[in-house]
Amino acid sequence: MYTTWIWLVVLLPLLSTVLSLATIGGVSRSLAAFAHPSPANLVLLTSPGYLVSSILGWVIFALSIVFSRLDHRTLERRGVERPFHWAWSFLAWPVYTIGRAVIVRRVAGGRGAGVLWASIAVLVVTIAAGVAVSLILMSAMLQLVHQLPSTGA
């Protein structure tokens, strides 16, 4: 009981993760502008990498909702009674994919666990990448703090 749509929902977050890792260098370099107070400090929020990453994050969120709806409709057409509702994807993509996998396994006699395991694997990868990005940004911010002029106390 696999559909193309469910695999798109499961794998789409990897695109956002790859983009975050690709743009983190530019974002961390943009943090250096905050060491010197000026109107140019908005460079971080207007940097192309940050803007593309932010916009793509929203696009991926919207696409995961659309693909969840298409998957739900496909399951209904294949005769699955009361498939896991696609609106759960508004909370987060893993909610829909894991819930869907549980329902499909129940209906399909134990088959369909691939979506569950793929969702868990993608979730682990995205969390690990998030931790890495957080560590890189924290390192950049700590370097920024050391560059700030001391005020003396």
PDB file of C-alpha atoms in Angstrom:
ATOM      1  CA  MET A   1       0.000   0.000   0.000  1.00  0.00           C
ATOM      2  CA  TYR A   2       2.640   2.474  -1.026  1.00  0.00           C
ATOM      3  CA  THR A   3       1.954   5.510  -3.145  1.00  0.00           C
ATOM      4  CA  THR A   4       4.259   7.977  -4.833  1.00  0.00           C
ATOM      5  CA  TRP A   5       2.712  10.681  -2.666  1.00  0.00           C
ATOM      6  CA  ILE A   6       3.687   9.108   0.648  1.00  0.00           C
ATOM      7  CA  TRP A   7       7.294   8.734  -0.464  1.00  0.00           C
ATOM      8  CA  LEU A   8       7.334  12.417  -1.439  1.00  0.00           C
ATOM      9  CA  VAL A   9       5.990  13.342   2.005  1.00  0.00           C
ATOM     10  CA  VAL A  10       8.637  11.189   3.692  1.00  0.00           C
ATOM     11  CA  LEU A  11      11.619  12.314   1.623  1.00  0.00           C
ATOM     12  CA  LEU A  12      10.788  16.008   1.072  1.00  0.00           C
ATOM     13  CA  PRO A  13      12.202  17.136   4.453  1.00  0.00           C
ATOM     14  CA  LEU A  14      15.630  15.922   3.331  1.00  0.00           C
ATOM     15  CA  LEU A  15      15.634  18.710   0.735  1.00  0.00           C
ATOM     16  CA  SER A  16      15.183  21.301   3.455  1.00  0.00           C
ATOM     17  CA  THR A  17      17.907  19.659   5.532  1.00  0.00           C
ATOM     18  CA  VAL A  18      20.374  19.682   2.648  1.00  0.00           C
ATOM     19  CA  LEU A  19      19.604  23.342   1.945  1.00  0.00           C
ATOM     20  CA  SER A  20      20.099  24.259   5.602  1.00  0.00           C
ATOM     21  CA  LEU A  21      23.474  22.560   5.632  1.00  0.00           C
ATOM     22  CA  ALA A  22      24.441  24.240   2.338  1.00  0.00           C
ATOM     23  CA  THR A  23      23.569  27.756   3.525  1.00  0.00           C
ATOM     24  CA  ILE A  24      24.813  27.576   7.113  1.00  0.00           C
ATOM     25  CA  GLY A  25      28.249  28.944   6.180  1.00  0.00           C
ATOM     26  CA  GLY A  26      26.779  32.121   4.735  1.00  0.00           C
ATOM     27  CA  VAL A  27      24.439  32.585   7.669  1.00  0.00           C
ATOM     28  CA  SER A  28      27.235  32.143  10.218  1.00  0.00           C
ATOM     29  CA  ARG A  29      29.421  34.634   8.295  1.00  0.00           C
ATOM     30  CA  SER A  30      26.524  37.103   8.296  1.00  0.00           C
ATOM     31  CA  LEU A  31      26.498  36.964  12.087  1.00  0.00           C
ATOM     32  CA  ALA A  32      29.817  38.825  12.064  1.00  0.00           C
ATOM     33  CA  ALA A  33      27.952  41.982  11.000  1.00  0.00           C
ATOM     34  CA  PHE A  34      26.402  42.159  14.469  1.00  0.00           C
ATOM     35  CA  ALA A  35      29.806  42.899  16.024  1.00  0.00           C
ATOM     36  CA  HIS A  36      29.676  46.364  14.493  1.00  0.00           C
ATOM     37  CA  PRO A  37      26.341  48.074  15.222  1.00  0.00           C
ATOM     38  CA  SER A  38      24.871  49.667  12.106  1.00  0.00           C
ATOM     39  CA  PRO A  39      21.791  49.501   9.899  1.00  0.00           C
ATOM     40  CA  ALA A  40      23.689  46.895   7.883  1.00  0.00           C
ATOM     41  CA  ASN A  41      22.950  44.384  10.649  1.00  0.00           C
ATOM     42  CA  LEU A  42      19.904  43.358   8.682  1.00  0.00           C
ATOM     43  CA  VAL A  43      22.270  41.571   6.329  1.00  0.00           C
ATOM     44  CA  LEU A  44      21.535  38.284   8.124  1.00  0.00           C
ATOM     45  CA  LEU A  45      17.805  38.557   7.557  1.00  0.00           C
ATOM     46  CA  THR A  46      18.196  39.649   3.945  1.00  0.00           C
ATOM     47  CA  SER A  47      20.958  37.289   2.892  1.00  0.00           C
ATOM     48  CA  PRO A  48      19.950  35.157  -0.110  1.00  0.00           C
ATOM     49  CA  GLY A  49      20.721  31.911   1.703  1.00  0.00           C
ATOM     50  CA  TYR A  50      18.509  32.806   4.652  1.00  0.00           C
ATOM     51  CA  LEU A  51      15.655  34.008   2.450  1.00  0.00           C
ATOM     52  CA  VAL A  52      15.777  30.972   0.156  1.00  0.00           C
ATOM     53  CA  SER A  53      15.971  28.626   3.137  1.00  0.00           C
ATOM     54  CA  SER A  54      13.013  30.292   4.855  1.00  0.00           C
ATOM     55  CA  ILE A  55      10.834  30.379   1.756  1.00  0.00           C
ATOM     56  CA  LEU A  56      11.741  26.809   0.821  1.00  0.00           C
ATOM     57  CA  GLY A  57      10.824  25.667   4.334  1.00  0.00           C
ATOM     58  CA  TRP A  58       7.302  27.038   3.879  1.00  0.00           C
ATOM     59  CA  VAL A  59       7.047  25.583   0.373  1.00  0.00           C
ATOM     60  CA  ILE A  60       8.079  22.144   1.656  1.00  0.00           C
ATOM     61  CA  PHE A  61       5.529  22.416   4.480  1.00  0.00           C
ATOM     62  CA  ALA A  62       2.769  23.278   1.986  1.00  0.00           C
ATOM     63  CA  LEU A  63       3.819  20.521  -0.414  1.00  0.00           C
ATOM     64  CA  SER A  64       3.815  17.931   2.364  1.00  0.00           C
ATOM     65  CA  ILE A  65       0.212  18.883   3.156  1.00  0.00           C
ATOM     66  CA  VAL A  66      -0.795  18.686  -0.517  1.00  0.00           C
ATOM     67  CA  PHE A  67       0.995  15.342  -0.992  1.00  0.00           C
ATOM     68  CA  SER A  68      -0.608  13.990   2.203  1.00  0.00           C
ATOM     69  CA  ARG A  69      -4.026  14.903   0.818  1.00  0.00           C
ATOM     70  CA  LEU A  70      -3.224  13.198  -2.494  1.00  0.00           C
ATOM     71  CA  ASP A  71      -1.980  10.110  -0.646  1.00  0.00           C
ATOM     72  CA  HIS A  72      -5.144  10.019   1.472  1.00  0.00           C
ATOM     73  CA  ARG A  73      -7.301  10.263  -1.651  1.00  0.00           C
ATOM     74  CA  THR A  74      -5.312   7.491  -3.362  1.00  0.00           C
ATOM     75  CA  LEU A  75      -5.739   5.197  -0.350  1.00  0.00           C
ATOM     76  CA  GLU A  76      -9.486   5.834  -0.370  1.00  0.00           C
ATOM     77  CA  ARG A  77      -9.618   4.958  -4.080  1.00  0.00           C
ATOM     78  CA  ARG A  78      -7.743   1.725  -3.361  1.00  0.00           C
ATOM     79  CA  GLY A  79     -10.419   0.739  -0.877  1.00  0.00           C
ATOM     80  CA  VAL A  80      -8.768   1.530   2.460  1.00  0.00           C
ATOM     81  CA  GLU A  81     -11.563   2.252   4.889  1.00  0.00           C
ATOM     82  CA  ARG A  82     -10.996   5.367   6.972  1.00  0.00           C
ATOM     83  CA  PRO A  83      -7.311   5.967   6.194  1.00  0.00           C
ATOM     84  CA  PHE A  84      -5.376   8.214   8.563  1.00  0.00           C
ATOM     85  CA  HIS A  85      -6.608  11.723   7.856  1.00  0.00           C
ATOM     86  CA  TRP A  86      -4.335  13.939   5.808  1.00  0.00           C
ATOM     87  CA  ALA A  87      -5.043  17.013   7.981  1.00  0.00           C
ATOM     88  CA  TRP A  88      -2.682  15.620  10.625  1.00  0.00           C
ATOM     89  CA  SER A  89       0.129  16.762   8.333  1.00  0.00           C
ATOM     90  CA  PHE A  90      -0.618  20.344   9.448  1.00  0.00           C
ATOM     91  CA  LEU A  91       1.076  19.445  12.737  1.00  0.00           C
ATOM     92  CA  ALA A  92       4.177  17.966  11.094  1.00  0.00           C
ATOM     93  CA  TRP A  93       4.973  15.499   8.342  1.00  0.00           C
ATOM     94  CA  PRO A  94       5.993  12.656  10.727  1.00  0.00           C
ATOM     95  CA  VAL A  95       2.578  12.762  12.406  1.00  0.00           C
ATOM     96  CA  TYR A  96       0.863  11.918   9.134  1.00  0.00           C
ATOM     97  CA  THR A  97       3.407   9.398   7.849  1.00  0.00           C
ATOM     98  CA  ILE A  98       3.652   7.429  11.090  1.00  0.00           C
ATOM     99  CA  GLY A  99      -0.110   7.496  11.689  1.00  0.00           C
ATOM    100  CA  ARG A 100      -0.716   6.448   8.089  1.00  0.00           C
ATOM    101  CA  ALA A 101       1.774   3.594   8.411  1.00  0.00           C
ATOM    102  CA  VAL A 102       0.026   2.285  11.535  1.00  0.00           C
ATOM    103  CA  ILE A 103      -3.417   2.334   9.868  1.00  0.00           C
ATOM    104  CA  VAL A 104      -2.180   0.804   6.599  1.00  0.00           C
ATOM    105  CA  ARG A 105      -0.343  -1.976   8.465  1.00  0.00           C
ATOM    106  CA  ARG A 106      -3.556  -2.802  10.291  1.00  0.00           C
ATOM    107  CA  VAL A 107      -5.592  -2.834   7.077  1.00  0.00           C
ATOM    108  CA  ALA A 108      -2.997  -4.478   4.839  1.00  0.00           C
ATOM    109  CA  GLY A 109      -2.213  -7.364   7.148  1.00  0.00           C
ATOM    110  CA  GLY A 110       1.161  -6.235   8.444  1.00  0.00           C
ATOM    111  CA  ARG A 111       2.498  -4.830   5.186  1.00  0.00           C
ATOM    112  CA  GLY A 112       3.474  -1.188   4.798  1.00  0.00           C
ATOM    113  CA  ALA A 113       6.078  -0.770   7.515  1.00  0.00           C
ATOM    114  CA  GLY A 114       8.566   0.723   5.044  1.00  0.00           C
ATOM    115  CA  VAL A 115       6.962   4.145   5.398  1.00  0.00           C
ATOM    116  CA  LEU A 116       7.255   3.933   9.180  1.00  0.00           C
ATOM    117  CA  TRP A 117      10.944   3.036   9.127  1.00  0.00           C
ATOM    118  CA  ALA A 118      11.755   5.546   6.383  1.00  0.00           C
ATOM    119  CA  SER A 119       9.979   8.274   8.382  1.00  0.00           C
ATOM    120  CA  ILE A 120      11.970   7.418  11.489  1.00  0.00           C
ATOM    121  CA  ALA A 121      15.229   7.399   9.507  1.00  0.00           C
ATOM    122  CA  VAL A 122      14.505  10.787   7.901  1.00  0.00           C
ATOM    123  CA  LEU A 123      13.497  12.178  11.283  1.00  0.00           C
ATOM    124  CA  VAL A 124      16.784  11.008  12.835  1.00  0.00           C
ATOM    125  CA  VAL A 125      18.782  12.545   9.963  1.00  0.00           C
ATOM    126  CA  THR A 126      16.941  15.869  10.185  1.00  0.00           C
ATOM    127  CA  ILE A 127      17.367  16.037  13.971  1.00  0.00           C
ATOM    128  CA  ALA A 128      21.082  15.245  13.672  1.00  0.00           C
ATOM    129  CA  ALA A 129      21.461  17.941  11.006  1.00  0.00           C
ATOM    130  CA  GLY A 130      19.547  20.387  13.213  1.00  0.00           C
ATOM    131  CA  VAL A 131      21.909  19.707  16.096  1.00  0.00           C
ATOM    132  CA  ALA A 132      24.901  20.218  13.789  1.00  0.00           C
ATOM    133  CA  VAL A 133      23.500  23.504  12.464  1.00  0.00           C
ATOM    134  CA  SER A 134      22.781  24.660  16.024  1.00  0.00           C
ATOM    135  CA  LEU A 135      26.341  23.894  17.092  1.00  0.00           C
ATOM    136  CA  ILE A 136      27.767  25.769  14.112  1.00  0.00           C
ATOM    137  CA  LEU A 137      25.604  28.812  14.838  1.00  0.00           C
ATOM    138  CA  MET A 138      26.449  28.729  18.544  1.00  0.00           C
ATOM    139  CA  SER A 139      30.132  28.638  17.687  1.00  0.00           C
ATOM    140  CA  ALA A 140      29.710  31.633  15.378  1.00  0.00           C
ATOM    141  CA  MET A 141      27.779  33.531  18.062  1.00  0.00           C
ATOM    142  CA  LEU A 142      30.430  32.801  20.692  1.00  0.00           C
ATOM    143  CA  GLN A 143      33.103  34.120  18.339  1.00  0.00           C
ATOM    144  CA  LEU A 144      30.922  37.201  17.845  1.00  0.00           C
ATOM    145  CA  VAL A 145      30.709  37.775  21.591  1.00  0.00           C
ATOM    146  CA  HIS A 146      34.503  37.729  21.833  1.00  0.00           C
ATOM    147  CA  GLN A 147      34.732  40.364  19.075  1.00  0.00           C
ATOM    148  CA  LEU A 148      32.386  42.812  20.817  1.00  0.00           C
ATOM    149  CA  PRO A 149      34.117  45.752  22.468  1.00  0.00           C
ATOM    150  CA  SER A 150      34.214  45.473  26.223  1.00  0.00           C
ATOM    151  CA  THR A 151      32.288  48.098  28.158  1.00  0.00           C
ATOM    152  CA  GLY A 152      34.345  47.827  31.321  1.00  0.00           C
ATOM    153  CA  ALA A 153      32.684  47.312  34.621  1.00  0.00           C
TER     154      ALA A 153
END
